[in-house]
Short mmCIF file of C-alpha atoms in Angstrom, two decimals:
data_model
loop_
_atom_site.label_atom_id
_atom_site.label_comp_id
_atom_site.label_asym_id
_atom_site.label_seq_id
_atom_site.Cartn_x
_atom_site.Cartn_y
_atom_site.Cartn_z
CA MET A 1 98.58 38.42 29.36
CA VAL A 2 97.98 35.97 31.36
CA SER A 3 98.14 37.29 34.89
CA LEU A 4 99.86 35.81 38.11
CA SER A 5 96.26 35.35 39.99
CA THR A 6 95.21 33.33 36.11
CA TRP A 7 98.67 31.37 36.22
CA PHE A 8 98.02 30.35 40.01
CA ARG A 9 94.61 29.18 38.73
CA TYR A 10 95.71 28.12 36.42
CA ILE A 11 98.54 25.78 38.68
CA ALA A 12 95.73 24.58 40.95
CA ASN A 13 94.08 23.42 38.36
CA LYS A 14 96.94 21.43 36.89
CA LEU A 15 98.00 20.00 40.33
CA GLU A 16 94.60 18.72 41.52
CA TYR A 17 93.86 17.28 37.59
CA SER A 18 97.51 15.45 38.45
CA VAL A 19 96.25 14.36 41.08
CA SER A 20 93.33 12.39 40.97
CA ILE A 21 94.38 10.99 36.95
CA SER A 22 97.82 9.87 39.42
CA TRP A 23 95.22 8.17 42.20
CA LYS A 24 92.80 6.63 39.44
CA SER A 25 95.82 5.36 38.08
CA TYR A 26 96.78 3.50 41.68
CA THR A 27 93.86 2.11 43.64
CA ARG A 28 93.61 -0.04 40.24
CA GLY A 29 97.01 -0.87 39.73
CA GLN A 30 97.73 0.69 37.47
CA ILE A 31 101.06 2.08 39.05
CA ASN A 32 102.83 1.80 42.27
CA ASP A 33 103.94 3.97 44.77
CA ILE A 34 106.96 5.54 43.59
CA GLU A 35 105.61 5.21 40.20
CA LEU A 36 102.77 7.84 41.36
CA ARG A 37 104.53 10.25 43.14
CA ASP A 38 106.10 10.74 38.87
CA SER A 39 103.12 10.41 37.69
CA VAL A 40 101.48 13.78 39.24
CA TRP A 41 104.07 15.34 38.16
CA LYS A 42 104.90 13.96 34.73
CA TYR A 43 100.99 15.45 34.69
CA LEU A 44 101.91 18.86 35.87
CA PHE A 45 104.67 19.68 34.69
CA GLN A 46 103.71 18.16 30.04
CA GLY A 47 100.48 17.77 29.45
CA LYS A 48 97.79 19.74 29.10
CA LEU A 49 94.28 20.37 30.31
CA THR A 50 92.25 20.47 27.34
CA TYR A 51 92.47 18.56 24.56
CA LEU A 52 90.58 19.66 19.99
CA TYR A 53 88.06 17.52 18.70
CA GLY A 54 86.00 17.32 15.56
CA ASN A 55 82.20 17.45 16.68
CA LYS A 56 80.08 17.19 13.28
CA GLY A 57 76.88 17.10 12.56
CA ASP A 58 73.93 19.73 13.70
CA GLN A 59 72.36 18.68 16.57
CA MET A 60 74.17 21.31 19.22
CA ALA A 61 73.13 24.53 16.67
CA PRO A 62 73.04 26.83 16.71
CA VAL A 63 75.76 26.88 19.38
CA MET A 64 78.21 24.37 17.68
CA GLY A 65 77.58 25.65 13.85
CA GLY A 66 74.40 24.19 11.22
CA LEU A 67 77.72 21.55 10.26
CA GLY A 68 80.04 21.28 13.39
CA GLY A 69 82.83 22.87 14.57
CA THR A 70 85.93 22.29 16.25
CA LEU A 71 86.23 22.10 19.89
CA LEU A 72 88.73 22.91 22.85
CA VAL A 73 87.86 20.48 25.36
CA ARG A 74 88.67 20.67 29.44
CA LYS A 75 89.71 16.70 30.11
CA LEU A 76 88.20 15.47 33.49
CA PRO A 77 89.74 12.88 35.62
CA ALA A 78 85.93 11.82 36.37
CA ALA A 79 82.53 12.95 36.06
CA ASP A 80 80.77 13.59 39.23
CA PRO A 81 78.04 16.46 40.92
CA LYS A 82 81.19 18.90 41.76
CA ARG A 83 83.46 18.81 38.23
CA VAL A 84 80.37 18.39 36.04
CA PHE A 85 77.32 20.61 35.82
CA VAL A 86 73.74 21.14 34.81
CA GLY A 87 73.52 23.33 31.55
CA ASP A 88 77.43 21.65 30.54
CA VAL A 89 78.23 21.33 27.50
CA VAL A 90 80.04 17.80 27.53
CA VAL A 91 81.90 15.45 25.34
CA MET A 92 81.09 11.55 25.86
CA LYS A 93 81.35 7.95 24.89
CA ASP A 94 78.11 7.70 22.57
CA PRO A 95 76.11 5.39 24.91
CA GLU A 96 74.92 2.96 21.61
CA LYS A 97 78.21 2.75 19.51
CA SER A 98 81.29 2.32 21.91
CA ASP A 99 83.76 3.82 20.26
CA ASN A 100 82.24 6.87 18.90
CA TYR A 101 81.95 10.36 21.24
CA ILE A 102 78.84 12.42 21.12
CA VAL A 103 78.56 16.04 22.11
CA ARG A 104 75.13 16.95 24.13
CA ARG A 105 74.29 18.89 27.20
CA LEU A 106 73.88 17.96 30.67
CA ALA A 107 70.17 18.64 31.10
CA ALA A 108 69.30 16.58 34.20
CA ILE A 109 71.68 15.15 37.36
CA GLU A 110 71.09 12.30 40.13
CA GLY A 111 68.17 12.60 42.54
CA TYR A 112 66.14 14.82 39.59
CA GLU A 113 62.48 13.82 38.79
CA MET A 114 62.41 13.59 34.98
CA VAL A 115 58.61 14.42 34.02
CA SER A 116 57.73 13.13 29.84
CA THR A 117 55.30 15.66 28.45
CA ASP A 118 53.80 12.34 27.15
CA GLU A 119 51.37 11.62 29.55
CA LYS A 120 51.45 7.22 28.66
CA ASP A 121 55.08 7.83 31.27
CA GLU A 122 55.63 7.22 34.19
CA PRO A 123 58.35 9.98 35.93
CA PHE A 124 61.10 8.84 37.36
CA VAL A 125 63.98 10.01 39.62
CA LEU A 126 67.22 9.49 37.77
CA ASP A 127 69.66 6.99 40.12
CA LYS A 128 73.12 7.89 41.14
CA ASP A 129 75.75 8.84 38.74
CA GLU A 130 73.44 8.78 36.15
CA CYS A 131 73.01 11.96 34.28
CA TRP A 132 70.18 12.79 31.32
CA VAL A 133 71.62 14.85 28.48
CA LEU A 134 70.20 16.87 25.10
CA ALA A 135 71.20 18.16 22.29
CA ASP A 136 70.41 22.82 21.81
CA ASN A 137 68.98 22.06 18.15
CA GLU A 138 65.16 22.33 19.20
CA ASN A 139 64.62 22.20 15.84
CA MET A 140 65.41 18.01 15.89
CA LYS A 141 62.75 14.74 15.96
CA PRO A 142 64.83 13.09 19.46
CA LYS A 143 65.59 10.10 16.73
CA GLU A 144 67.59 12.79 14.84
CA ALA A 145 69.06 14.29 18.21
CA ASN A 146 70.11 10.95 19.56
CA ASP A 147 69.88 11.19 22.58
CA SER A 148 68.66 10.52 26.42
CA ARG A 149 64.76 10.98 25.22
CA THR A 150 66.19 8.45 22.70
CA PHE A 151 68.55 6.36 24.76
CA GLY A 152 67.22 6.72 28.26
CA PRO A 153 69.98 8.19 31.53
CA VAL A 154 74.07 7.87 30.68
CA PRO A 155 76.70 7.07 33.18
CA MET A 156 78.39 9.83 34.79
CA ARG A 157 81.48 8.12 33.61
CA ASN A 158 81.29 8.65 29.95
CA ILE A 159 81.40 12.32 30.51
CA VAL A 160 85.46 12.47 28.87
CA GLY A 161 86.16 16.33 28.76
CA ARG A 162 83.09 19.61 28.77
CA ALA A 163 83.48 22.04 25.69
CA ILE A 164 85.10 25.26 26.78
CA TYR A 165 85.34 26.54 22.97
CA CYS A 166 84.18 26.21 19.54
CA LEU A 167 85.16 27.76 16.28
CA ARG A 168 82.74 27.55 13.23
CA THR A 169 84.33 29.35 11.23
CA ALA A 170 87.01 32.03 11.21
CA VAL A 171 85.63 34.44 11.91
CA ASP A 172 82.18 33.08 13.68
CA HIS A 173 84.19 30.29 16.99
CA GLY A 174 84.52 31.87 20.82
CA PRO A 175 83.87 30.08 24.63
CA VAL A 176 81.00 27.68 24.90
CA GLN A 177 77.75 28.84 27.29
CA ASN A 178 78.27 26.18 29.94
CA SER A 179 76.96 26.96 33.98
CA ASN A 180 77.93 29.41 35.73
CA ASP A 181 80.24 27.66 37.82
CA SER A 182 82.34 25.68 35.10
CA MET A 183 82.96 28.76 33.17
CA ARG A 184 84.37 30.65 35.57
CA LYS A 185 86.19 27.30 36.95
CA ASP A 186 87.58 26.74 33.39
CA SER A 187 88.08 30.84 33.14
CA PRO A 188 92.07 29.97 32.99
CA ILE A 189 92.74 27.33 32.29
CA LEU A 190 90.50 28.70 28.23
CA GLU A 191 93.13 31.77 29.59
CA VAL A 192 96.65 29.88 29.44
CA GLU A 193 95.91 26.98 26.72
CA LEU A 194 93.33 28.97 23.73
CA ASP A 195 94.82 28.70 20.71
CA VAL A 196 93.64 30.02 17.74
CA ASP A 197 95.38 29.52 15.13
CA GLU A 198 96.09 25.76 16.17
CA MET A 199 92.46 25.50 16.16
CA MET A 200 92.12 27.02 12.46
CA LYS A 201 94.93 24.64 11.84
CA ASN A 202 92.48 21.62 13.08
CA HIS A 203 89.59 22.35 11.73
CA LYS A 204 90.85 22.82 7.96
CA ALA A 205 92.11 19.43 8.39
#
């Protein structure tokens, strides 16, 4: 049973998301003053903070399993250094195929100095709103891994969510190991919205 304190933390997260996503639509001119209020209430009382995503491939093995897995992903109204942290497993738009999404681990953010193992490559610093993402599978070559070692820095805005739970099989599932800050922030959401049975249905499909 979910505790009262967890519910309060969960509602606080929903309110923050509702206000952020509604304000973004308002500043873009997509909704007016009255619709702004309605939008906040709609996201607060009707929407969820998570969705299911089927990840294929072994780029994120062993965390995601050799054949991928079904992920519970936390929605992010915006990706910035206050919401996502180095060490997080994120769902993002594929820099090379804009209609696709990939799952990678956030390895560095703006201000980080990147130094290559190849002495021919000059060190560089990630610009504002840039990030560096890597596959977890250390046995893969960079081209196979399809990460920042091949396509370079990625705009933070490409990040759309953070994976917080992974179902690999019916008996092999659990929370995704993210940064300590993210795991603390995501814990009430995971406790309230996690439905393993629903994940199994999606996994079988």
